Short mmCIF file of C-alpha atoms in Angstrom, two decimals:
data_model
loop_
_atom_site.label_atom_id
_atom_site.label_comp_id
_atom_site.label_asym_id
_atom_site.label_seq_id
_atom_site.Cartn_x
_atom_site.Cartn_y
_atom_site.Cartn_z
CA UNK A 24 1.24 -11.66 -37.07
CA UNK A 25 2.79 -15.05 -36.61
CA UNK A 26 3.51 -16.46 -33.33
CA UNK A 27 7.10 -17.09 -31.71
CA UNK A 28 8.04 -18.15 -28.50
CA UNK A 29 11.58 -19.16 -27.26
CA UNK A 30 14.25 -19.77 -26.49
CA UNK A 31 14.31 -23.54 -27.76
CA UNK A 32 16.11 -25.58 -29.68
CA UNK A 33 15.43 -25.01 -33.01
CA UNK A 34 13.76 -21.60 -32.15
CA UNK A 35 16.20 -19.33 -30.65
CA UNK A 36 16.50 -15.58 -29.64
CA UNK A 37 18.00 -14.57 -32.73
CA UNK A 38 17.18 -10.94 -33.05
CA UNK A 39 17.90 -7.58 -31.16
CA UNK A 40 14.23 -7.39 -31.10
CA UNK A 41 13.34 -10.89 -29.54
CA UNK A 42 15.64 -9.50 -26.70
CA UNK A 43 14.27 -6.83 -26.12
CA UNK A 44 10.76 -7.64 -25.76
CA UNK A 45 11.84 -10.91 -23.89
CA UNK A 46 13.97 -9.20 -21.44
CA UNK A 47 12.40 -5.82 -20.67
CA UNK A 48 9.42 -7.67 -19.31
CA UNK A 49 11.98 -8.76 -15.91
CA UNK A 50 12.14 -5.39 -14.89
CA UNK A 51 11.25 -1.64 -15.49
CA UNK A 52 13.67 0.63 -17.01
CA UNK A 53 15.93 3.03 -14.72
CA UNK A 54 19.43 2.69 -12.99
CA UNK A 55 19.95 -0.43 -11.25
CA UNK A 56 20.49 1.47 -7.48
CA UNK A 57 19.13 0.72 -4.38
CA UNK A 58 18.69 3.98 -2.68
CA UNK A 59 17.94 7.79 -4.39
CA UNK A 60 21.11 8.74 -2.09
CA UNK A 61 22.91 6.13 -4.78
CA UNK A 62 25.41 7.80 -6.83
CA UNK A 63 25.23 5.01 -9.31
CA UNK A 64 25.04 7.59 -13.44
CA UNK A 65 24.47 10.19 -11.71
CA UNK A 66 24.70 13.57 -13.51
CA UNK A 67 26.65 16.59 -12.13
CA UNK A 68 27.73 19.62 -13.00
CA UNK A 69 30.78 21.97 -11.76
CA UNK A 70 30.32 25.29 -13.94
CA UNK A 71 31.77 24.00 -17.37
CA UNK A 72 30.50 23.52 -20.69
CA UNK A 73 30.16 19.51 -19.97
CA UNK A 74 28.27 18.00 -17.47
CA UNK A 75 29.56 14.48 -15.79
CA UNK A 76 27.48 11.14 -15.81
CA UNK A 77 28.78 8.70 -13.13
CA UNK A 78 30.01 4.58 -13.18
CA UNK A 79 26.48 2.58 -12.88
CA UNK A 80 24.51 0.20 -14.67
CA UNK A 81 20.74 0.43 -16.44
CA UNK A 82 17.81 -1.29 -18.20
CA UNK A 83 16.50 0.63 -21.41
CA UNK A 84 13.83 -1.28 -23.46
CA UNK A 85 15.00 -4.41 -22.21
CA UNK A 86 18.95 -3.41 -23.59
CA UNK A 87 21.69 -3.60 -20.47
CA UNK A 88 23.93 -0.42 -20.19
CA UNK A 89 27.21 -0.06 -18.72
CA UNK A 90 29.47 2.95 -17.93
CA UNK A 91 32.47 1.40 -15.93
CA UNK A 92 33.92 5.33 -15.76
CA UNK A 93 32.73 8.77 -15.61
CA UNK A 94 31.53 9.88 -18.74
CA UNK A 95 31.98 14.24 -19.91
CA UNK A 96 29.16 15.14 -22.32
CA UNK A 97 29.28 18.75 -24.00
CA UNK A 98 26.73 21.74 -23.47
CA UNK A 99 25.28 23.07 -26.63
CA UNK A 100 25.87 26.40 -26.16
CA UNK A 101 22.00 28.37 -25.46
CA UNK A 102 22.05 30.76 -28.10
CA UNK A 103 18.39 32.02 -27.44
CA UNK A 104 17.23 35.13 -25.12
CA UNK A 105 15.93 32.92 -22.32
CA UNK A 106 16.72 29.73 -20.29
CA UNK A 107 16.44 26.81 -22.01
CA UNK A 108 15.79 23.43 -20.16
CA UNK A 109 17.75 20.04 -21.07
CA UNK A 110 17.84 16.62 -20.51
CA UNK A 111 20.30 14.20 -19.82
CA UNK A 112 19.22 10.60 -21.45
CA UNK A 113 19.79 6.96 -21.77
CA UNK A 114 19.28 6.69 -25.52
CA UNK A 115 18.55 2.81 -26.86
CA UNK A 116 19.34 2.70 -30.73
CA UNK A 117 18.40 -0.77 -31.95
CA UNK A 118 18.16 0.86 -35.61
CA UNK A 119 21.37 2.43 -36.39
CA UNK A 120 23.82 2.82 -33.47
CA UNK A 121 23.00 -0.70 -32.20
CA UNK A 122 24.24 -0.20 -28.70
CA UNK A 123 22.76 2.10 -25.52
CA UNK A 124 24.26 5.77 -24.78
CA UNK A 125 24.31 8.55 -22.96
CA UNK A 126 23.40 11.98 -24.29
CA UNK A 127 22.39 15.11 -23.63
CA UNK A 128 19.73 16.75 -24.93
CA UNK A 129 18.95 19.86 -25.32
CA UNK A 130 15.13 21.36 -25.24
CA UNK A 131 13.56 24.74 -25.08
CA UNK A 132 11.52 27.08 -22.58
CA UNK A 133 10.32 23.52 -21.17
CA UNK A 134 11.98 20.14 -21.23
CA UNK A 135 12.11 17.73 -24.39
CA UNK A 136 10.03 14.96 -24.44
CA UNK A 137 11.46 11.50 -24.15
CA UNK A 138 11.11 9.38 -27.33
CA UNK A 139 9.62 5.94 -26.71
CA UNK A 140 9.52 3.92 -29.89
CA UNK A 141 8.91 -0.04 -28.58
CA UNK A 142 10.67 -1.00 -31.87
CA UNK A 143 13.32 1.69 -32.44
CA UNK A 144 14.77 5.02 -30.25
CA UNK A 145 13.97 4.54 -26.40
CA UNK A 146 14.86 7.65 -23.84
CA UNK A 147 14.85 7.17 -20.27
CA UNK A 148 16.03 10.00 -18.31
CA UNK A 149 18.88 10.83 -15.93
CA UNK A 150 18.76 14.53 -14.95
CA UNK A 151 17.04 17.97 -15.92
CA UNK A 152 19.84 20.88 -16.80
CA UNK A 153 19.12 24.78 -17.06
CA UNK A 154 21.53 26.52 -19.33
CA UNK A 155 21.49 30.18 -19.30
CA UNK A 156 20.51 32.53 -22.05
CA UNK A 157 23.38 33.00 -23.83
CA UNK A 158 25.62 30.48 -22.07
CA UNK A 159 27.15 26.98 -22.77
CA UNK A 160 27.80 26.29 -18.64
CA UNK A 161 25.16 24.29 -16.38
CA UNK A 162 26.55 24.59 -12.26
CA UNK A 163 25.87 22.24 -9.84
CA UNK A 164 22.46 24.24 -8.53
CA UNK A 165 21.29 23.71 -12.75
CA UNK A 166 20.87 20.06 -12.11
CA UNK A 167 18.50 18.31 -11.15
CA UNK A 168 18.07 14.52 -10.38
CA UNK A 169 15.45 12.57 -12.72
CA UNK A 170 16.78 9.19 -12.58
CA UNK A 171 14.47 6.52 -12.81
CA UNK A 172 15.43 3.33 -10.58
CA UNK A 173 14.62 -0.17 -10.42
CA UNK A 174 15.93 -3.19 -9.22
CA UNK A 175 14.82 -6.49 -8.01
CA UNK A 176 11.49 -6.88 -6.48
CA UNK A 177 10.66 -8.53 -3.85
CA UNK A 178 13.20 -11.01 -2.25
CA UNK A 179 11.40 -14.13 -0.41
CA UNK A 180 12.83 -14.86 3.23
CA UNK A 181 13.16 -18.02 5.64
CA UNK A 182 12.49 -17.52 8.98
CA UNK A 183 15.60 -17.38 11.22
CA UNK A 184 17.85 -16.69 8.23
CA UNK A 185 17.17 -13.46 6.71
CA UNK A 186 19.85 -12.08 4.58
CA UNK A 187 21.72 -9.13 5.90
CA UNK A 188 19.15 -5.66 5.78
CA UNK A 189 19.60 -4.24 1.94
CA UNK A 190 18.11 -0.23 1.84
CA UNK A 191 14.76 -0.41 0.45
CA UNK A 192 14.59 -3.40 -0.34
CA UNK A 193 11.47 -5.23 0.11
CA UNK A 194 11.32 -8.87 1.89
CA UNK A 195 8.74 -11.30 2.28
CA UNK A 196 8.90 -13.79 5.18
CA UNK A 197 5.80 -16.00 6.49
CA UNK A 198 3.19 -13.42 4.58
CA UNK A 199 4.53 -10.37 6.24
CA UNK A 200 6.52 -8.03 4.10
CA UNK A 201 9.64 -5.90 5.64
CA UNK A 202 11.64 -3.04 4.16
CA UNK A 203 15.62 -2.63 4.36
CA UNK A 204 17.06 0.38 5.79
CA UNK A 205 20.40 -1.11 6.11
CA UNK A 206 20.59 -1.66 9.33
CA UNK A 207 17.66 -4.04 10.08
CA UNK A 208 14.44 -4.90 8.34
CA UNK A 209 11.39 -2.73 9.04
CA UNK A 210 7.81 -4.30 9.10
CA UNK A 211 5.64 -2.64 6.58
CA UNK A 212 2.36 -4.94 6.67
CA UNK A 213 0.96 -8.15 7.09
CA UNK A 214 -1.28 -10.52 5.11
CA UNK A 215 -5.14 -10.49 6.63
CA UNK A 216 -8.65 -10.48 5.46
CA UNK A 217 -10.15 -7.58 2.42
CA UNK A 218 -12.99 -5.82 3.17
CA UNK A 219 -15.45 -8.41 3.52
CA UNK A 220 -19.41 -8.38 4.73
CA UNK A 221 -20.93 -10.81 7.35
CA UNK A 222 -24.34 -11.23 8.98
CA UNK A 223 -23.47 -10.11 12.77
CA UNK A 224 -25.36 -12.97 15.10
CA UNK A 225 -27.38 -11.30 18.19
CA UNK A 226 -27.91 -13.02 21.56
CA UNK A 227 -29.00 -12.53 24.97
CA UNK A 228 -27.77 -14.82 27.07
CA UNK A 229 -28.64 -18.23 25.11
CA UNK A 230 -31.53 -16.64 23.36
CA UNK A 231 -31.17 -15.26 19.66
CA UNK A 232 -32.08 -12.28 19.53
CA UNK A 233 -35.16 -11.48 16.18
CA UNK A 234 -35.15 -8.03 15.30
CA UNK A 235 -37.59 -8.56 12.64
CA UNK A 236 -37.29 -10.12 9.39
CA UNK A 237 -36.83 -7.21 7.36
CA UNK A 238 -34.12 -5.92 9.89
CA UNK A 239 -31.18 -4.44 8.43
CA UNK A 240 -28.23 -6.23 9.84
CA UNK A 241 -24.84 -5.70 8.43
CA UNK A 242 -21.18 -6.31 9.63
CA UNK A 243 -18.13 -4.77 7.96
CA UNK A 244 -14.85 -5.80 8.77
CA UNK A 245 -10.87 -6.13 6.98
CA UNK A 246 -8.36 -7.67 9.05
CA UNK A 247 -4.17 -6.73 8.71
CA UNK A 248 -1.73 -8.87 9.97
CA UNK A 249 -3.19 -9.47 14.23
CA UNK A 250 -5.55 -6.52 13.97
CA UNK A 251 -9.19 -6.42 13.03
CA UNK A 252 -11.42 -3.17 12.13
CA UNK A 253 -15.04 -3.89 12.24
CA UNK A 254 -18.05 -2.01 12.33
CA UNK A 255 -21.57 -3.65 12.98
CA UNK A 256 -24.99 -1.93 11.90
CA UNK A 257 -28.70 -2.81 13.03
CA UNK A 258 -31.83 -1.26 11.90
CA UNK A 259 -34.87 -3.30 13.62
CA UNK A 260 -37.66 -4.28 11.62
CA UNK A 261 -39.39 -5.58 14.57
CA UNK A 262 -39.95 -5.35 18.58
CA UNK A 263 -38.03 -8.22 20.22
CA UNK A 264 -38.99 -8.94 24.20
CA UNK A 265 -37.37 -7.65 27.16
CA UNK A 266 -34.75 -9.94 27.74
CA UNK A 267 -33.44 -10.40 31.08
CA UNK A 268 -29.23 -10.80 30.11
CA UNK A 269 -27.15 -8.08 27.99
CA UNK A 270 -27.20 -7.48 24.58
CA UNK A 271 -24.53 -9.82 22.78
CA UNK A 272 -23.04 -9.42 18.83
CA UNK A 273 -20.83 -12.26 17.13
CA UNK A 274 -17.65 -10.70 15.83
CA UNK A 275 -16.73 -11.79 12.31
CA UNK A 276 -16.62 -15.18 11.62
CA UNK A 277 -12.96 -16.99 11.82
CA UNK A 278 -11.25 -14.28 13.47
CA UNK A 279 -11.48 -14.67 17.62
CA UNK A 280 -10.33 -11.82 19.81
CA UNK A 281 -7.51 -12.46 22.11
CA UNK A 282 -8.30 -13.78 25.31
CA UNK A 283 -5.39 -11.74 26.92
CA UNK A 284 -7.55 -8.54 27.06
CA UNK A 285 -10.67 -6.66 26.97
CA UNK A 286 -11.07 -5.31 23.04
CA UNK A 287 -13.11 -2.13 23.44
CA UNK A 288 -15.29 -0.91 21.15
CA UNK A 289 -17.26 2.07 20.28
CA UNK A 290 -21.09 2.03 20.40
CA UNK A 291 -24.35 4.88 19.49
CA UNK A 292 -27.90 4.66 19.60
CA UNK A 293 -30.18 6.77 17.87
CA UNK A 294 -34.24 6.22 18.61
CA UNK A 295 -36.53 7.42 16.02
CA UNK A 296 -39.41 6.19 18.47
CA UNK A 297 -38.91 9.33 20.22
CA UNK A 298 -37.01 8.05 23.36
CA UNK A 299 -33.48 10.15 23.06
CA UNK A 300 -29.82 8.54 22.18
CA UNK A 301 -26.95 7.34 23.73
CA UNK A 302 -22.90 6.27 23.28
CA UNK A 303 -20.96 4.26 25.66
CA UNK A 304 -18.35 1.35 25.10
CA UNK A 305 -18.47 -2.75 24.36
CA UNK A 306 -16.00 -5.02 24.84
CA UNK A 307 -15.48 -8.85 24.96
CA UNK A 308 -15.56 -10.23 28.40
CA UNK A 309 -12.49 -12.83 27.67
CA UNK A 310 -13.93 -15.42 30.40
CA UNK A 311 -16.85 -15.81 28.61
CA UNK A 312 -16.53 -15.60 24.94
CA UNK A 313 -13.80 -14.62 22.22
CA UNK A 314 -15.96 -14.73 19.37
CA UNK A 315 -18.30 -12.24 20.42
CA UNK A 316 -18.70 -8.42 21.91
CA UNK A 317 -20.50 -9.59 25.54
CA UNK A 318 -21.14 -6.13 26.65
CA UNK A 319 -22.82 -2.74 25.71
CA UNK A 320 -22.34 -0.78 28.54
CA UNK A 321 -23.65 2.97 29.11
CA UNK A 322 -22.87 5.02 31.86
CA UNK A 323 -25.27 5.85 34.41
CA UNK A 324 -25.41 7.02 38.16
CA UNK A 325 -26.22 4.78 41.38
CA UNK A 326 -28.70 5.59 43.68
CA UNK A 327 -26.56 6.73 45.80
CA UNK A 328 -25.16 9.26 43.37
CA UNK A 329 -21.96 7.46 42.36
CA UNK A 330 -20.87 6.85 39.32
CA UNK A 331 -21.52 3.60 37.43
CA UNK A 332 -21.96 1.67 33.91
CA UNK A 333 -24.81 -0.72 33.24
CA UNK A 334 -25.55 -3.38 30.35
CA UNK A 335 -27.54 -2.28 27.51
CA UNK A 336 -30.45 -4.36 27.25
CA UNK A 337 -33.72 -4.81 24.53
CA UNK A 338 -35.54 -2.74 26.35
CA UNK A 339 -33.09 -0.93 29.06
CA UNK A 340 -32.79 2.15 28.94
CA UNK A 341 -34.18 1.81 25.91
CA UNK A 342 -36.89 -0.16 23.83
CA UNK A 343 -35.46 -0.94 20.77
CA UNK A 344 -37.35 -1.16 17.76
CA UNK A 345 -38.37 -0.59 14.37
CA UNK A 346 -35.87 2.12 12.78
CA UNK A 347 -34.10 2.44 15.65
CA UNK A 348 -30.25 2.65 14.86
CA UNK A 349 -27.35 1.07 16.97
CA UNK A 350 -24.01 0.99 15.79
CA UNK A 351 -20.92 -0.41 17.02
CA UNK A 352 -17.32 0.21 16.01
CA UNK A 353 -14.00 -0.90 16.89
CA UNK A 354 -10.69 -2.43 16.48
CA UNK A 355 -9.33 -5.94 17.85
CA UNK A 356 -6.42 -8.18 18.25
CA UNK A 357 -6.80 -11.72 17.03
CA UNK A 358 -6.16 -14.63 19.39
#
């Protein structure tokens, strides 16, 4: 097959076909509407023998459509002993009509198929009709909507000047994207961090802590827009000292907690050296580090028989060691 490329001088769009597969690649086919409630070629029916397809404007194989009034297309009368199910179409006819219509089309116990020839007759549809046995009416109830719709995509936003709220349409502003209800602009999502894996860091105090070189050590963690998920697992390969100061975990690199609270998180310990389990909460203690959970705590009772929390330590209330599991888990806002 021989190249082409264009428009240039000297190398124009000069065929139906060069259109076509230029244009249809801005945009999907459908009914250029910005809402299902749209009214834009809509098909309806009123008990007659036709069936009405409203004003509105389409895309079909890269062709433009136009019906600037309402359009009345005939029933063919059902002449068979059961329903029979119809479609209403957007036919494209670069072959012999030259030009895009609207038709209807009539099927069987199930719905025609839509013909989808990239180089000749190209169906999109517009509604689903039941006629009757023995009838030529469809009623409004017969009807159903299948319009496909497009429109633009995505419209890019300055900050302080956003256009007036368009109904679902999307909007990108400062890598946050919004959706149009036509009143305002709804947030949808943010830009952040994929799944990604990091090597958590542990500490006690100013000491780091070894679990053993064949330790499993992992750290999961995505971030959306201000929020962080993480979860942090550690499988000792070793027996590290008692330390005197908590147990301490870095939080994923690049992405500090907020220093205006106390992120919480989720914590379990399972021993398989025989000495039980537990579950209590982390968090990061804001006046000492943002880039790290400070804390395990687990609750516990005083002396006195009060209640109480206490740190978790390498060998308080438990020794951990080799095959011992602790996992932590948790959500965060970024600083």
């Amino acid at each position: 097959m021989a190249e082409f490329s264009g428009p240039f001088d000297g190398s124009p769009i000069a065929t139906q076909s060069q259109w076509s597969g230029m244009a249809k690649r801005w945009g999907l086919d459908g009914v250029h509407a910005l809402s299902e409630s749209s009214n834009l070629l809509k098909v309806t029916a009123s008990g007659t023998t036709t069936v009405a397809v409203a004003p509105g404007r389409a895309s079909v194989n890269g062709f433009y459509y136009h019906n600037s009034s309402t359009k009345n297309l005939p029933v063919p009368p059902n002449t068979g002993g059961t329903a029979r199910t119809d479609l209403v179409i957007l036919r494209a006819d670069p072959i012999t009509a030259k030009q895009v219509t609207a038709v209807y089309k009539a099927g069987g116990a199930s719905a025609p198929s839509l013909t989808q020839d990239d180089e000749g007759i190209y169906e999109v549809p517009l509604a689903q009709c039941t006629v009757a046995a023995g009838s030529s009416v469809v009623t409004a109830v017969s009807v159903l909507d299948r319009r496909w719709l497009t429109d633009r995509g995505a419209l890019p936003s300055v900050p302080g000047a956003r256009r007036p709220s368009i109904r679902n349409q999307l909007l990108v502003e400062g890598g946050k994207l919004f959706v149009g209800d036509g009143a305002g602009w709804r947030w949808l999502g943010s830009s952040g961090v994929e799944d990604s894996a990091y090597t958590p860091v542990w500490t006690a105090g100013t000491t780091t802590i070894n679990w053993g070189s064949g330790s499993q050590n992992i750290g999961r963690y995505q971030a959306v827009g201000n929020r962080v998920d993480v979860t942090i697992q550690l499988i000792p390969s070793g027996n590290p000292p008692g330390y005197p100061d908590p147990i301490m975990v870095s939080l994923p690199p690049g992405l500090p907690a907020t220093g205006q609270l106390r992120s919480l998180f989720q914590w379990n310990f399972t021993s398989n050296n025989g000495e039980g389990s537990a579950t209590g909460v982390g968090y990061v203690a804001t006046t000492e580090s943002v880039t790290r959970i400070s804390r395990l705590r687990y609750p516990a009772t005083t002396s006195g028989g009060g209640p109480d929390a206490y740190n978790l330590l390498t060998n308080t209330p438990f020794n951990i060691r080799t095959d011992d599991v602790l996992t932590i888990d948790g959500s965060y806002w970024l600083a």
